[in-house]
Short mmCIF file of C-alpha atoms and ligand atoms in Angstrom, two decimals:
data_model
loop_
_atom_site.label_atom_id
_atom_site.label_comp_id
_atom_site.label_asym_id
_atom_site.label_seq_id
_atom_site.Cartn_x
_atom_site.Cartn_y
_atom_site.Cartn_z
CA MET A 278 -2.18 -8.44 -22.39
CA LYS A 279 1.57 -6.85 -22.05
CA TYR A 280 2.94 -4.38 -19.49
CA GLN A 281 4.60 -1.13 -21.00
CA SER A 282 5.93 1.75 -19.05
CA THR A 283 4.33 4.98 -18.08
CA ARG A 284 6.78 7.29 -19.19
CA GLY A 285 6.74 6.20 -23.58
CA MET A 286 9.53 4.15 -24.26
CA ASP A 287 8.88 1.22 -26.76
CA GLU A 288 9.35 -2.25 -24.93
CA ARG A 289 6.55 -4.25 -23.87
CA VAL A 290 7.47 -6.97 -21.70
CA GLY A 291 5.42 -10.18 -19.69
CA ALA A 292 3.82 -9.19 -16.31
CA ALA A 293 6.37 -12.03 -14.91
CA GLU A 294 9.40 -9.57 -16.52
CA ALA A 295 7.49 -6.15 -15.01
CA ILE A 296 7.45 -7.79 -11.45
CA LEU A 297 11.37 -9.41 -11.52
CA ARG A 298 12.28 -5.59 -12.74
CA GLY A 299 10.00 -3.17 -10.16
CA ILE A 300 10.57 -0.28 -12.47
CA ALA A 301 11.34 0.01 -16.29
CA PRO A 302 14.48 1.19 -17.36
CA ASP A 303 13.64 4.58 -18.56
CA GLY A 304 12.34 4.81 -14.58
CA GLY A 305 8.58 4.97 -15.52
CA LEU A 306 6.35 2.62 -13.58
CA TYR A 307 4.75 -0.54 -16.04
CA VAL A 308 1.03 -0.04 -16.46
CA PRO A 309 -0.97 -2.98 -18.53
CA GLU A 310 -1.23 -1.47 -21.78
CA SER A 311 -4.60 -1.59 -22.35
CA LEU A 312 -7.09 -1.77 -19.43
CA ASP A 313 -10.14 -1.81 -21.31
CA ALA A 314 -8.82 -4.42 -23.91
CA LEU A 315 -9.13 -6.67 -20.21
CA HIS A 316 -12.41 -8.16 -21.15
CA PHE A 317 -12.81 -8.72 -17.56
CA ASP A 318 -16.19 -10.26 -16.76
CA ALA A 319 -16.65 -8.54 -13.51
CA ARG A 320 -20.11 -9.93 -13.09
CA ALA A 321 -18.74 -13.08 -12.85
CA ALA A 322 -16.34 -12.09 -10.87
CA VAL A 323 -18.38 -10.60 -7.89
CA GLU A 324 -20.15 -14.02 -7.86
CA GLU A 325 -17.28 -16.45 -6.66
CA LYS A 326 -17.57 -17.88 -3.66
CA SER A 327 -14.73 -17.57 -1.93
CA TYR A 328 -11.38 -14.92 -1.39
CA HIS A 329 -9.06 -17.55 -2.99
CA ASP A 330 -11.48 -18.26 -6.22
CA LEU A 331 -11.54 -14.35 -6.49
CA ALA A 332 -8.31 -14.06 -6.32
CA VAL A 333 -7.55 -16.27 -8.78
CA ARG A 334 -10.16 -14.81 -11.70
CA VAL A 335 -8.70 -11.32 -10.96
CA LEU A 336 -4.62 -12.22 -10.61
CA SER A 337 -5.34 -14.28 -13.55
CA ALA A 338 -6.51 -11.40 -15.80
CA LEU A 339 -3.85 -9.21 -14.71
CA LEU A 340 -0.81 -10.82 -14.57
CA PRO A 341 -1.83 -13.19 -17.68
CA ASP A 342 1.54 -14.97 -18.24
CA VAL A 343 2.26 -15.34 -14.14
CA GLU A 344 1.74 -19.03 -14.11
CA ASN A 345 0.17 -21.49 -11.23
CA MET A 346 -1.80 -18.83 -10.36
CA ASP A 347 -4.03 -21.19 -8.02
CA THR A 348 -1.09 -22.58 -5.95
CA LEU A 349 0.62 -19.49 -5.66
CA VAL A 350 -2.72 -17.42 -3.98
CA ARG A 351 -2.95 -20.68 -1.62
CA ARG A 352 0.49 -20.26 -0.36
CA ALA A 353 0.16 -16.61 0.02
CA TYR A 354 -2.86 -16.49 1.98
CA GLU A 355 -4.10 -20.18 3.32
CA GLY A 356 -3.71 -20.05 7.45
CA LYS A 357 -1.91 -16.41 7.22
CA PHE A 358 -4.88 -14.74 8.50
CA ALA A 359 -5.98 -14.11 11.39
CA GLY A 360 -9.61 -15.50 11.64
CA GLY A 361 -9.00 -16.97 8.50
CA GLU A 362 -10.42 -13.89 6.25
CA VAL A 363 -7.92 -11.95 4.40
CA ALA A 364 -10.34 -8.73 3.91
CA PRO A 365 -13.35 -8.84 6.15
CA LEU A 366 -16.75 -6.30 5.82
CA LYS A 367 -18.13 -5.27 9.15
CA ALA A 368 -21.23 -3.01 9.64
CA VAL A 369 -20.30 0.28 12.08
CA GLY A 370 -23.25 2.42 11.82
CA ASP A 371 -24.25 3.61 8.62
CA ARG A 372 -21.27 2.86 6.88
CA TYR A 373 -19.14 -0.39 5.90
CA VAL A 374 -15.24 -1.20 7.13
CA LEU A 375 -13.07 -3.31 5.45
CA GLU A 376 -10.50 -4.75 7.56
CA LEU A 377 -7.15 -5.22 5.62
CA PHE A 378 -5.12 -5.66 8.54
CA HIS A 379 -5.49 -9.27 9.76
CA GLY A 380 -1.91 -10.15 7.88
CA PRO A 381 0.84 -11.42 9.88
CA THR A 382 1.93 -7.79 10.57
CA SER A 383 -0.98 -6.17 10.96
CA ALA A 384 -0.90 -3.86 8.54
CA PHE A 385 -2.96 -3.58 4.70
CA LYS A 386 0.56 -4.23 3.42
CA ASP A 387 0.01 -7.60 3.93
CA VAL A 388 -2.35 -8.41 1.59
CA ALA A 389 0.11 -7.68 -1.63
CA LEU A 390 3.32 -8.36 0.04
CA SER A 391 1.98 -12.02 1.00
CA ILE A 392 2.04 -12.72 -2.23
CA LEU A 393 4.36 -10.87 -4.33
CA PRO A 394 7.27 -13.03 -3.17
CA GLN A 395 5.42 -15.90 -4.82
CA PHE A 396 4.67 -13.96 -8.22
CA MET A 397 8.56 -13.16 -8.01
CA THR A 398 9.94 -17.13 -7.27
CA GLN A 399 7.50 -18.21 -9.88
CA SER A 400 8.39 -15.19 -12.49
CA ARG A 401 12.11 -16.03 -11.58
CA ALA A 402 11.77 -20.04 -12.78
CA GLN A 403 10.04 -18.94 -15.96
CA ARG A 404 12.30 -17.11 -16.80
CA GLY A 405 14.53 -19.85 -16.88
CA GLU A 406 17.65 -17.99 -14.84
CA GLY A 407 19.56 -18.51 -11.44
CA GLY A 408 20.88 -16.19 -9.42
CA GLU A 409 18.91 -13.79 -6.36
CA THR A 410 16.40 -11.31 -6.87
CA LEU A 411 17.22 -8.31 -4.13
CA ILE A 412 14.38 -6.65 -2.97
CA LEU A 413 15.08 -3.01 -1.74
CA THR A 414 12.48 -1.06 0.07
CA ALA A 415 11.73 2.12 1.54
CA THR A 416 9.26 2.71 3.94
CA SER A 417 7.11 4.98 6.32
CA GLY A 418 6.65 2.04 8.60
CA ASP A 419 4.34 -1.05 7.80
CA THR A 420 5.89 -2.07 4.48
CA GLY A 421 9.50 -2.59 5.54
CA LYS A 422 7.75 -5.01 8.16
CA ALA A 423 5.14 -6.76 5.79
CA ALA A 424 8.25 -6.87 3.18
CA MET A 425 9.99 -8.82 5.57
CA GLU A 426 7.87 -11.14 6.83
CA GLY A 427 6.75 -11.91 3.46
CA PHE A 428 10.03 -12.70 1.96
CA CYS A 429 11.67 -14.54 5.09
CA ASN A 430 13.24 -16.96 4.46
CA VAL A 431 12.26 -17.57 0.17
CA ALA A 432 14.20 -19.32 -1.59
CA GLY A 433 16.27 -16.98 -4.36
CA THR A 434 15.56 -13.60 -2.55
CA ARG A 435 16.86 -11.29 -0.24
CA ILE A 436 16.00 -8.02 0.96
CA ILE A 437 16.83 -4.73 2.94
CA VAL A 438 14.99 -2.52 4.10
CA PHE A 439 15.24 1.43 4.42
CA TYR A 440 13.16 3.59 7.34
CA PRO A 441 13.44 6.99 8.40
CA ASP A 442 14.82 6.75 12.00
CA SER A 443 12.49 9.33 13.49
CA GLY A 444 9.40 8.41 11.08
CA VAL A 445 8.48 5.30 13.01
CA SER A 446 6.28 4.34 15.57
CA ALA A 447 7.80 2.70 18.42
CA VAL A 448 5.84 -0.38 18.06
CA GLN A 449 6.72 -0.34 14.50
CA LYS A 450 10.46 -0.15 15.06
CA ALA A 451 10.20 -2.46 17.32
CA GLN A 452 8.43 -4.99 14.64
CA MET A 453 11.47 -4.46 12.13
CA VAL A 454 14.34 -4.26 14.55
CA THR A 455 13.30 -8.08 15.55
CA GLN A 456 12.46 -9.36 12.28
CA GLU A 457 14.32 -12.94 11.95
CA GLY A 458 15.60 -14.97 8.61
CA ASP A 459 18.51 -15.29 7.12
CA ASN A 460 17.78 -13.18 3.96
CA VAL A 461 16.44 -9.78 5.86
CA CYS A 462 17.96 -6.98 6.56
CA VAL A 463 17.03 -3.40 8.18
CA CYS A 464 18.92 -0.30 7.97
CA ALA A 465 17.74 3.02 9.73
CA VAL A 466 18.37 6.41 7.46
CA ARG A 467 18.71 10.08 8.78
CA GLY A 468 15.84 11.87 7.70
CA ASN A 469 12.57 11.08 6.56
CA PHE A 470 10.46 8.82 4.40
CA ASP A 471 10.91 10.82 1.24
CA ASP A 472 14.93 11.04 2.17
CA ALA A 473 14.71 6.71 2.16
CA GLN A 474 12.66 6.62 -0.96
CA SER A 475 14.66 8.93 -2.57
CA GLY A 476 17.65 7.25 -1.57
CA VAL A 477 16.39 3.37 -2.90
CA LYS A 478 15.34 5.51 -6.15
CA LYS A 479 19.17 6.73 -6.50
CA ILE A 480 20.09 3.31 -5.93
CA PHE A 481 17.68 1.80 -8.55
CA SER A 482 18.97 4.01 -11.25
CA VAL A 483 22.93 4.24 -10.62
CA CYS A 484 22.97 0.11 -10.50
CA ALA A 485 21.14 0.45 -13.91
CA ASP A 486 24.88 -0.13 -15.00
CA GLY A 487 24.90 -3.24 -14.04
CA ARG A 488 27.35 -3.44 -11.31
CA LEU A 489 25.70 -6.14 -8.97
CA ALA A 490 25.19 -8.48 -11.93
CA PRO A 491 28.64 -10.34 -11.02
CA HIS A 492 27.80 -10.97 -8.40
CA GLY A 493 24.58 -12.95 -9.67
CA VAL A 494 22.13 -10.29 -8.00
CA GLU A 495 19.01 -8.25 -9.42
CA LEU A 496 17.57 -5.50 -8.22
CA SER A 497 13.86 -5.25 -7.84
CA SER A 498 11.22 -3.50 -5.30
CA ALA A 499 8.49 -4.50 -2.78
CA ASN A 500 7.19 -1.25 -3.39
CA SER A 501 4.07 -0.43 -4.45
CA ILE A 502 5.37 0.58 -7.83
CA ASN A 503 5.81 -3.02 -8.56
CA ILE A 504 2.81 -3.97 -10.67
CA GLY A 505 2.99 -6.96 -8.32
CA ARG A 506 2.23 -5.07 -5.32
CA LEU A 507 -0.84 -3.12 -6.68
CA ALA A 508 -2.92 -6.21 -8.29
CA PRO A 509 -2.92 -8.19 -5.09
CA GLN A 510 -5.09 -5.21 -3.85
CA VAL A 511 -7.27 -4.80 -6.71
CA VAL A 512 -8.59 -8.47 -5.69
CA TYR A 513 -10.63 -7.11 -2.09
CA TYR A 514 -12.45 -4.15 -3.94
CA PHE A 515 -14.26 -6.64 -5.58
CA TYR A 516 -14.64 -8.30 -2.54
CA ALA A 517 -16.02 -5.89 -0.69
CA TYR A 518 -19.02 -6.06 -3.32
CA SER A 519 -19.36 -9.04 -3.50
CA GLU A 520 -19.94 -9.15 -0.10
CA LEU A 521 -22.51 -6.17 0.40
CA LEU A 522 -23.93 -8.59 -3.06
CA ARG A 523 -23.80 -11.78 -1.08
CA THR A 524 -25.83 -9.78 1.96
CA GLY A 525 -28.25 -8.50 -0.27
CA LYS A 526 -26.79 -4.34 0.22
CA VAL A 527 -26.75 -4.08 -3.24
CA ARG A 528 -27.79 -5.25 -6.60
CA TRP A 529 -25.54 -6.09 -9.38
CA GLY A 530 -24.49 -2.32 -11.41
CA ASP A 531 -25.82 -0.12 -7.69
CA ALA A 532 -22.95 1.97 -7.45
CA VAL A 533 -20.24 1.51 -4.15
CA ASP A 534 -18.41 4.53 -2.35
CA PHE A 535 -15.09 3.72 -1.22
CA CYS A 536 -12.77 6.24 1.11
CA VAL A 537 -9.31 5.26 1.39
CA PRO A 538 -6.64 6.79 3.11
CA THR A 539 -4.15 7.62 0.89
CA GLY A 540 -0.11 7.76 1.37
CA ASN A 541 1.39 6.31 -1.50
CA PHE A 542 -1.65 6.29 -3.80
CA GLY A 543 -1.34 2.55 -3.95
CA ASN A 544 -4.17 1.51 -2.40
CA ILE A 545 -6.87 3.70 -3.92
CA LEU A 546 -4.98 3.35 -7.67
CA ALA A 547 -5.98 -0.37 -6.84
CA GLY A 548 -9.63 1.06 -6.27
CA TYR A 549 -9.19 3.08 -10.00
CA ILE A 550 -8.26 -0.41 -11.78
CA ALA A 551 -11.17 -2.11 -10.10
CA MET A 552 -13.37 0.39 -11.58
CA ARG A 553 -11.74 0.36 -15.46
CA MET A 554 -11.92 -3.89 -15.20
CA GLY A 555 -15.98 -3.19 -14.31
CA LEU A 556 -16.72 -3.26 -10.99
CA PRO A 557 -19.69 -0.38 -10.30
CA VAL A 558 -17.45 2.12 -8.51
CA GLY A 559 -19.34 5.26 -7.52
CA ARG A 560 -16.90 7.77 -5.99
CA LEU A 561 -13.04 7.25 -4.77
CA VAL A 562 -12.50 9.14 -2.06
CA CYS A 563 -8.40 9.88 -1.48
CA ALA A 564 -8.37 10.50 2.52
CA SER A 565 -5.11 12.61 3.18
CA ASN A 566 -4.10 14.14 6.55
CA ALA A 567 -2.11 17.11 7.15
CA ASN A 568 0.17 16.13 4.18
CA ASP A 569 -2.70 17.20 2.28
CA VAL A 570 -0.65 17.17 -1.19
CA LEU A 571 -3.07 14.71 -3.19
CA ALA A 572 -6.49 17.01 -1.87
CA ASP A 573 -4.67 20.13 -2.94
CA PHE A 574 -4.08 18.07 -6.28
CA LEU A 575 -7.56 16.60 -6.81
CA GLU A 576 -8.71 20.28 -6.27
CA THR A 577 -6.37 22.56 -8.29
CA GLY A 578 -4.57 20.09 -10.91
CA VAL A 579 -1.32 21.29 -9.64
CA TYR A 580 0.99 18.84 -7.73
CA ASP A 581 3.10 20.81 -5.54
CA ARG A 582 5.35 19.47 -2.85
CA ASN A 583 7.22 22.48 -1.75
CA ARG A 584 5.88 22.60 1.20
CA PRO A 585 6.66 21.40 5.03
CA PHE A 586 6.51 18.13 5.72
CA HIS A 587 4.27 16.94 9.05
CA LYS A 588 5.09 14.32 11.36
CA THR A 589 1.58 12.93 12.05
CA VAL A 590 -0.50 9.98 14.09
CA SER A 591 -0.90 8.83 10.79
CA PRO A 592 2.92 8.15 9.88
CA SER A 593 1.97 5.68 6.72
CA MET A 594 0.13 8.38 5.31
CA ASP A 595 3.35 11.27 6.00
CA ILE A 596 4.35 11.51 2.08
CA LEU A 597 4.70 14.13 -0.12
CA ILE A 598 5.41 12.49 -3.27
CA SER A 599 2.65 9.68 -3.46
CA SER A 600 4.33 7.62 -6.82
CA ASN A 601 1.17 5.54 -7.88
CA LEU A 602 0.07 8.94 -8.94
CA GLU A 603 2.24 8.28 -12.05
CA ARG A 604 -0.33 5.35 -12.69
CA LEU A 605 -3.23 7.59 -12.55
CA LEU A 606 -2.03 9.95 -15.12
CA HIS A 607 -1.23 7.70 -17.72
CA PHE A 608 -4.51 6.20 -17.31
CA ALA A 609 -6.33 9.37 -17.33
CA GLY A 610 -4.91 9.62 -20.73
CA GLY A 611 -1.51 11.75 -20.11
CA GLY A 612 0.30 10.03 -22.71
CA SER A 613 3.43 11.59 -23.30
CA GLU A 614 3.12 14.87 -20.93
CA VAL A 615 3.46 11.88 -18.01
CA LYS A 616 7.00 11.57 -18.71
CA ASP A 617 7.76 15.40 -18.85
CA TRP A 618 5.22 16.24 -15.98
CA MET A 619 7.53 13.82 -13.49
CA ALA A 620 10.92 15.96 -14.54
CA GLN A 621 9.21 18.74 -13.59
CA LEU A 622 8.16 17.17 -10.43
CA ALA A 623 11.99 15.94 -9.72
CA ALA A 624 13.75 19.77 -11.02
CA ASP A 625 10.84 21.54 -9.24
CA GLY A 626 8.95 19.55 -6.87
CA ARG A 627 6.14 20.85 -9.48
CA TYR A 628 3.74 20.11 -12.29
CA ARG A 629 0.39 20.94 -13.49
CA VAL A 630 -1.63 18.50 -15.55
CA SER A 631 -3.61 19.33 -18.82
CA ASP A 632 -6.96 20.37 -18.26
CA ALA A 633 -8.47 17.29 -19.91
CA VAL A 634 -6.35 14.43 -17.52
CA ARG A 635 -7.81 16.64 -14.67
CA ALA A 636 -11.63 16.16 -15.36
CA HIS A 637 -11.00 12.80 -16.32
CA ILE A 638 -9.85 12.26 -12.46
CA THR A 639 -12.08 14.30 -10.98
CA LYS A 640 -14.94 12.49 -12.57
CA VAL A 641 -14.04 9.86 -9.96
CA PHE A 642 -11.65 10.95 -7.25
CA ALA A 643 -13.29 13.60 -4.68
CA PRO A 644 -10.53 14.86 -1.75
CA GLY A 645 -10.51 15.26 1.38
CA ARG A 646 -8.35 16.08 4.68
CA CYS A 647 -8.07 15.24 8.33
CA ASP A 648 -5.50 16.61 10.86
CA ASP A 649 -4.46 15.38 14.18
CA GLU A 650 -6.95 16.90 16.27
CA LYS A 651 -10.03 15.48 14.40
CA THR A 652 -8.25 11.89 13.69
CA CYS A 653 -8.03 11.69 17.73
CA GLU A 654 -11.58 13.02 18.10
CA THR A 655 -13.26 10.45 15.20
CA ILE A 656 -11.10 7.48 17.23
CA GLY A 657 -13.07 8.62 19.98
CA LYS A 658 -16.47 9.05 18.63
CA VAL A 659 -16.51 5.85 16.86
CA TRP A 660 -15.54 3.89 19.97
CA ARG A 661 -18.46 5.53 21.62
CA GLU A 662 -21.01 5.33 19.74
CA HIS A 663 -20.02 1.78 17.35
CA HIS A 664 -18.01 0.47 20.53
CA TYR A 665 -15.61 -0.07 17.18
CA LEU A 666 -12.18 1.02 17.74
CA CYS A 667 -10.54 2.26 14.50
CA ASP A 668 -6.38 2.71 13.88
CA THR A 669 -5.22 6.67 13.08
CA HIS A 670 -5.37 5.97 9.54
CA THR A 671 -8.18 4.50 9.20
CA ALA A 672 -9.75 7.41 11.18
CA VAL A 673 -8.57 9.99 8.94
CA ALA A 674 -10.88 8.02 5.93
CA TRP A 675 -13.64 7.68 8.72
CA ASN A 676 -13.28 11.55 9.04
CA VAL A 677 -13.72 12.25 5.37
CA SER A 678 -16.02 10.06 4.60
CA ASP A 679 -18.29 12.04 6.17
CA ARG A 680 -18.37 14.71 3.83
CA TYR A 681 -19.56 12.32 0.93
CA ILE A 682 -21.50 9.29 2.07
CA GLU A 683 -25.14 9.57 0.41
CA LYS A 684 -28.73 7.88 1.40
CA ASP A 685 -28.89 4.77 -0.41
CA ARG A 686 -25.21 4.42 -1.69
CA PRO A 687 -23.04 2.14 0.47
CA MET A 688 -20.01 3.68 1.96
CA VAL A 689 -17.05 0.99 2.37
CA VAL A 690 -14.23 2.75 4.34
CA LEU A 691 -10.81 0.89 3.90
CA SER A 692 -9.01 0.39 7.50
CA THR A 693 -5.48 -0.11 7.23
CA ALA A 694 -4.09 -1.20 10.14
CA SER A 695 -4.66 -2.51 13.80
CA ALA A 696 -5.52 0.32 16.38
CA TYR A 697 -2.64 -1.80 17.97
CA LYS A 698 0.01 -0.52 16.21
CA PHE A 699 -0.71 2.91 17.26
CA PRO A 700 -1.59 2.81 20.53
CA ALA A 701 -0.89 6.17 22.30
CA ALA A 702 -2.96 7.99 19.87
CA VAL A 703 -5.70 5.40 20.01
CA LEU A 704 -5.61 5.03 23.92
CA GLY A 705 -5.50 8.92 24.45
CA ALA A 706 -8.87 9.30 22.06
CA ILE A 707 -10.79 7.05 23.99
CA GLY A 708 -9.59 9.07 26.90
CA GLY A 709 -6.77 6.28 28.37
CA ASP A 710 -4.00 6.75 30.93
CA LEU A 711 -0.99 7.46 29.02
CA SER A 712 2.00 6.79 31.34
CA GLY A 713 4.94 4.57 30.45
CA ASP A 714 5.51 3.39 27.37
CA GLU A 715 4.02 2.55 23.45
CA PHE A 716 4.15 -1.27 24.83
CA ASP A 717 2.30 -0.54 28.58
CA GLN A 718 -0.45 1.69 26.35
CA MET A 719 -0.94 -1.58 24.23
CA GLU A 720 -1.57 -3.40 27.32
CA ARG A 721 -4.36 -0.88 28.78
CA LEU A 722 -5.91 -0.79 25.46
CA VAL A 723 -6.76 -4.23 26.16
CA GLU A 724 -7.94 -3.41 29.18
CA LEU A 725 -9.73 -0.38 28.48
CA THR A 726 -11.37 -1.95 25.54
CA GLY A 727 -11.64 -5.93 25.28
CA VAL A 728 -10.55 -6.08 21.33
CA PRO A 729 -8.27 -8.44 21.36
CA MET A 730 -4.31 -7.74 20.80
CA PRO A 731 -3.54 -9.46 17.63
CA LYS A 732 -0.76 -12.16 18.01
CA ASN A 733 2.37 -10.78 16.43
CA LEU A 734 2.50 -7.84 18.33
CA GLN A 735 2.23 -9.66 21.66
CA GLY A 736 5.75 -9.89 23.63
CA LEU A 737 7.79 -7.49 20.76
CA ARG A 738 9.31 -5.77 23.77
CA THR A 739 10.97 -8.74 24.86
CA ARG A 740 12.11 -10.01 21.42
CA ALA A 741 15.54 -10.34 20.48
CA VAL A 742 17.09 -7.09 18.38
CA ARG A 743 18.85 -8.31 15.54
CA HIS A 744 19.23 -5.09 13.33
CA GLU A 745 20.80 -2.00 14.83
CA ASN A 746 22.11 -0.25 11.20
CA CYS A 747 21.62 3.57 11.25
CA ILE A 748 23.26 5.70 8.54
CA GLU A 749 23.09 8.57 6.62
CA ARG A 750 21.34 9.02 3.35
CA GLU A 751 24.19 9.60 1.13
CA ASP A 752 25.81 6.47 2.41
CA MET A 753 22.83 4.25 1.24
CA LEU A 754 24.30 2.97 -1.87
CA ALA A 755 27.39 2.02 -0.08
CA PHE A 756 25.68 0.41 2.63
CA VAL A 757 23.99 -1.88 -0.35
CA GLU A 758 27.27 -2.96 -1.85
CA ARG A 759 28.93 -4.01 1.34
CA GLN A 760 25.77 -6.39 1.67
CA VAL A 761 25.60 -8.02 -1.75
CA LYS A 762 29.56 -8.49 -1.63
CA ARG A 763 29.35 -9.79 1.89
CA ALA A 764 26.97 -12.76 1.03
C1 PLP B 193 1.16 2.04 3.59
C2 PLP B 193 -0.41 2.49 4.35
C3 PLP B 193 -1.39 3.30 4.16
C4 PLP B 193 -1.14 4.20 2.47
O1 PLP B 193 -1.20 3.56 1.59
P1 PLP B 193 -0.64 4.07 -0.28
O2 PLP B 193 -0.87 2.67 -0.82
O3 PLP B 193 0.62 4.19 0.09
O4 PLP B 193 -1.95 5.00 -0.49
C5 PLP B 193 -2.14 3.81 4.83
N1 PLP B 193 -2.52 3.15 5.59
C6 PLP B 193 -1.34 2.74 6.00
C7 PLP B 193 -1.77 2.23 7.94
C8 PLP B 193 -0.34 1.75 5.42
O5 PLP B 193 0.41 1.03 6.40
#
């Protein structure tokens, strides 16, 4: 099974090559030539006994030419997740919460970013070339830290992370600027996440002229546009189902609904891929915060980014261009029109999909939105009623799932971050005293709830700052070139 671009170029490449490139030469995203041709045995997969075995099975199907999958999965996950479970499923009230935040940075992106560097080193070895992969990543907060943690001191790789200077929480910022490792670099950009992401995309297109090759450097991306980021996320949808099966909550074939707090559309798209691989998925509920461009799209078939950008208490979802939606348009039968729609998005910030594509999408995806006020109310309510502490992103999904939950059909809410990453909003929501800074608030959250603070977030305030760059978005390319020449 080969990969092709969503924008229609003829070239087909193996998964290993697609992972190293990140983005296709025509600017499109890599997708499997055919999801139906995978002939994946979903039923056998959910009967696997461990997350490890399930991951090997799913990832071998999606990335068939990446060798040594068993070793790569072990290196990625063994001993790296608190409590030893990558994705524990908890029953909370009338629904289930799939906790994806027990990795090294307490955000769900750890699940994919723990294994992406393994895929890259393996893929480079298979290609038989020397040189270095330089990862460029724009982050709305969580990706950057998780990527640096994943790539830190992995041989043959280097990473530069750009984050919006005023778009991340104090805790997220502290996590990033204290990052250690000889091959990592972090830089603030004046602007919002979309500015940083557009800047990174521009660097990729400018550097397609081969200007970094003389330095032995090949660019790649750790954003969820990389297929090596997306594939590992498919695994936990199967895992959630296998847990429901194991505990007798479903019988094979019963539909399960998933509600996903959505930004760049990577996480929820992985659920769609799981479904196309044969997992009995009922609905995929796409939960947005006040930046509800996706909710509007699902309701109208028009994607329109021309709207105010809202800073919310769930900053990792403050996104107006959801890159991975392009893959869904392809899977939904968009064909050669996908390229036109993306051109319209670039030119006018807006496109309308065909009725056929819209019908395919709305059969599975359901929209919902939740503003900051409702988000905080939800955190308070879930804490009072179930003694369960959820972060702001998870609360958006919990709230939206209210509207879709059905009797006799499990609803799984994906929980994407530890509450301790967003202490001000969470503490305020449960009625705590907000005096002091975010670090004081984290301590108070421990006292008030008794929920333990993840180890990686303890002592953050006093860790040495190692990265202090802050630049204009026009200067991102020059910054990268300087870094490349310096080494
Ligand atoms: C990245 C992120 C999201 C959004 O996930 P997408 O794959 O971009 O849709 C949601 N919650 C948290 C905490 C995140 O870090």
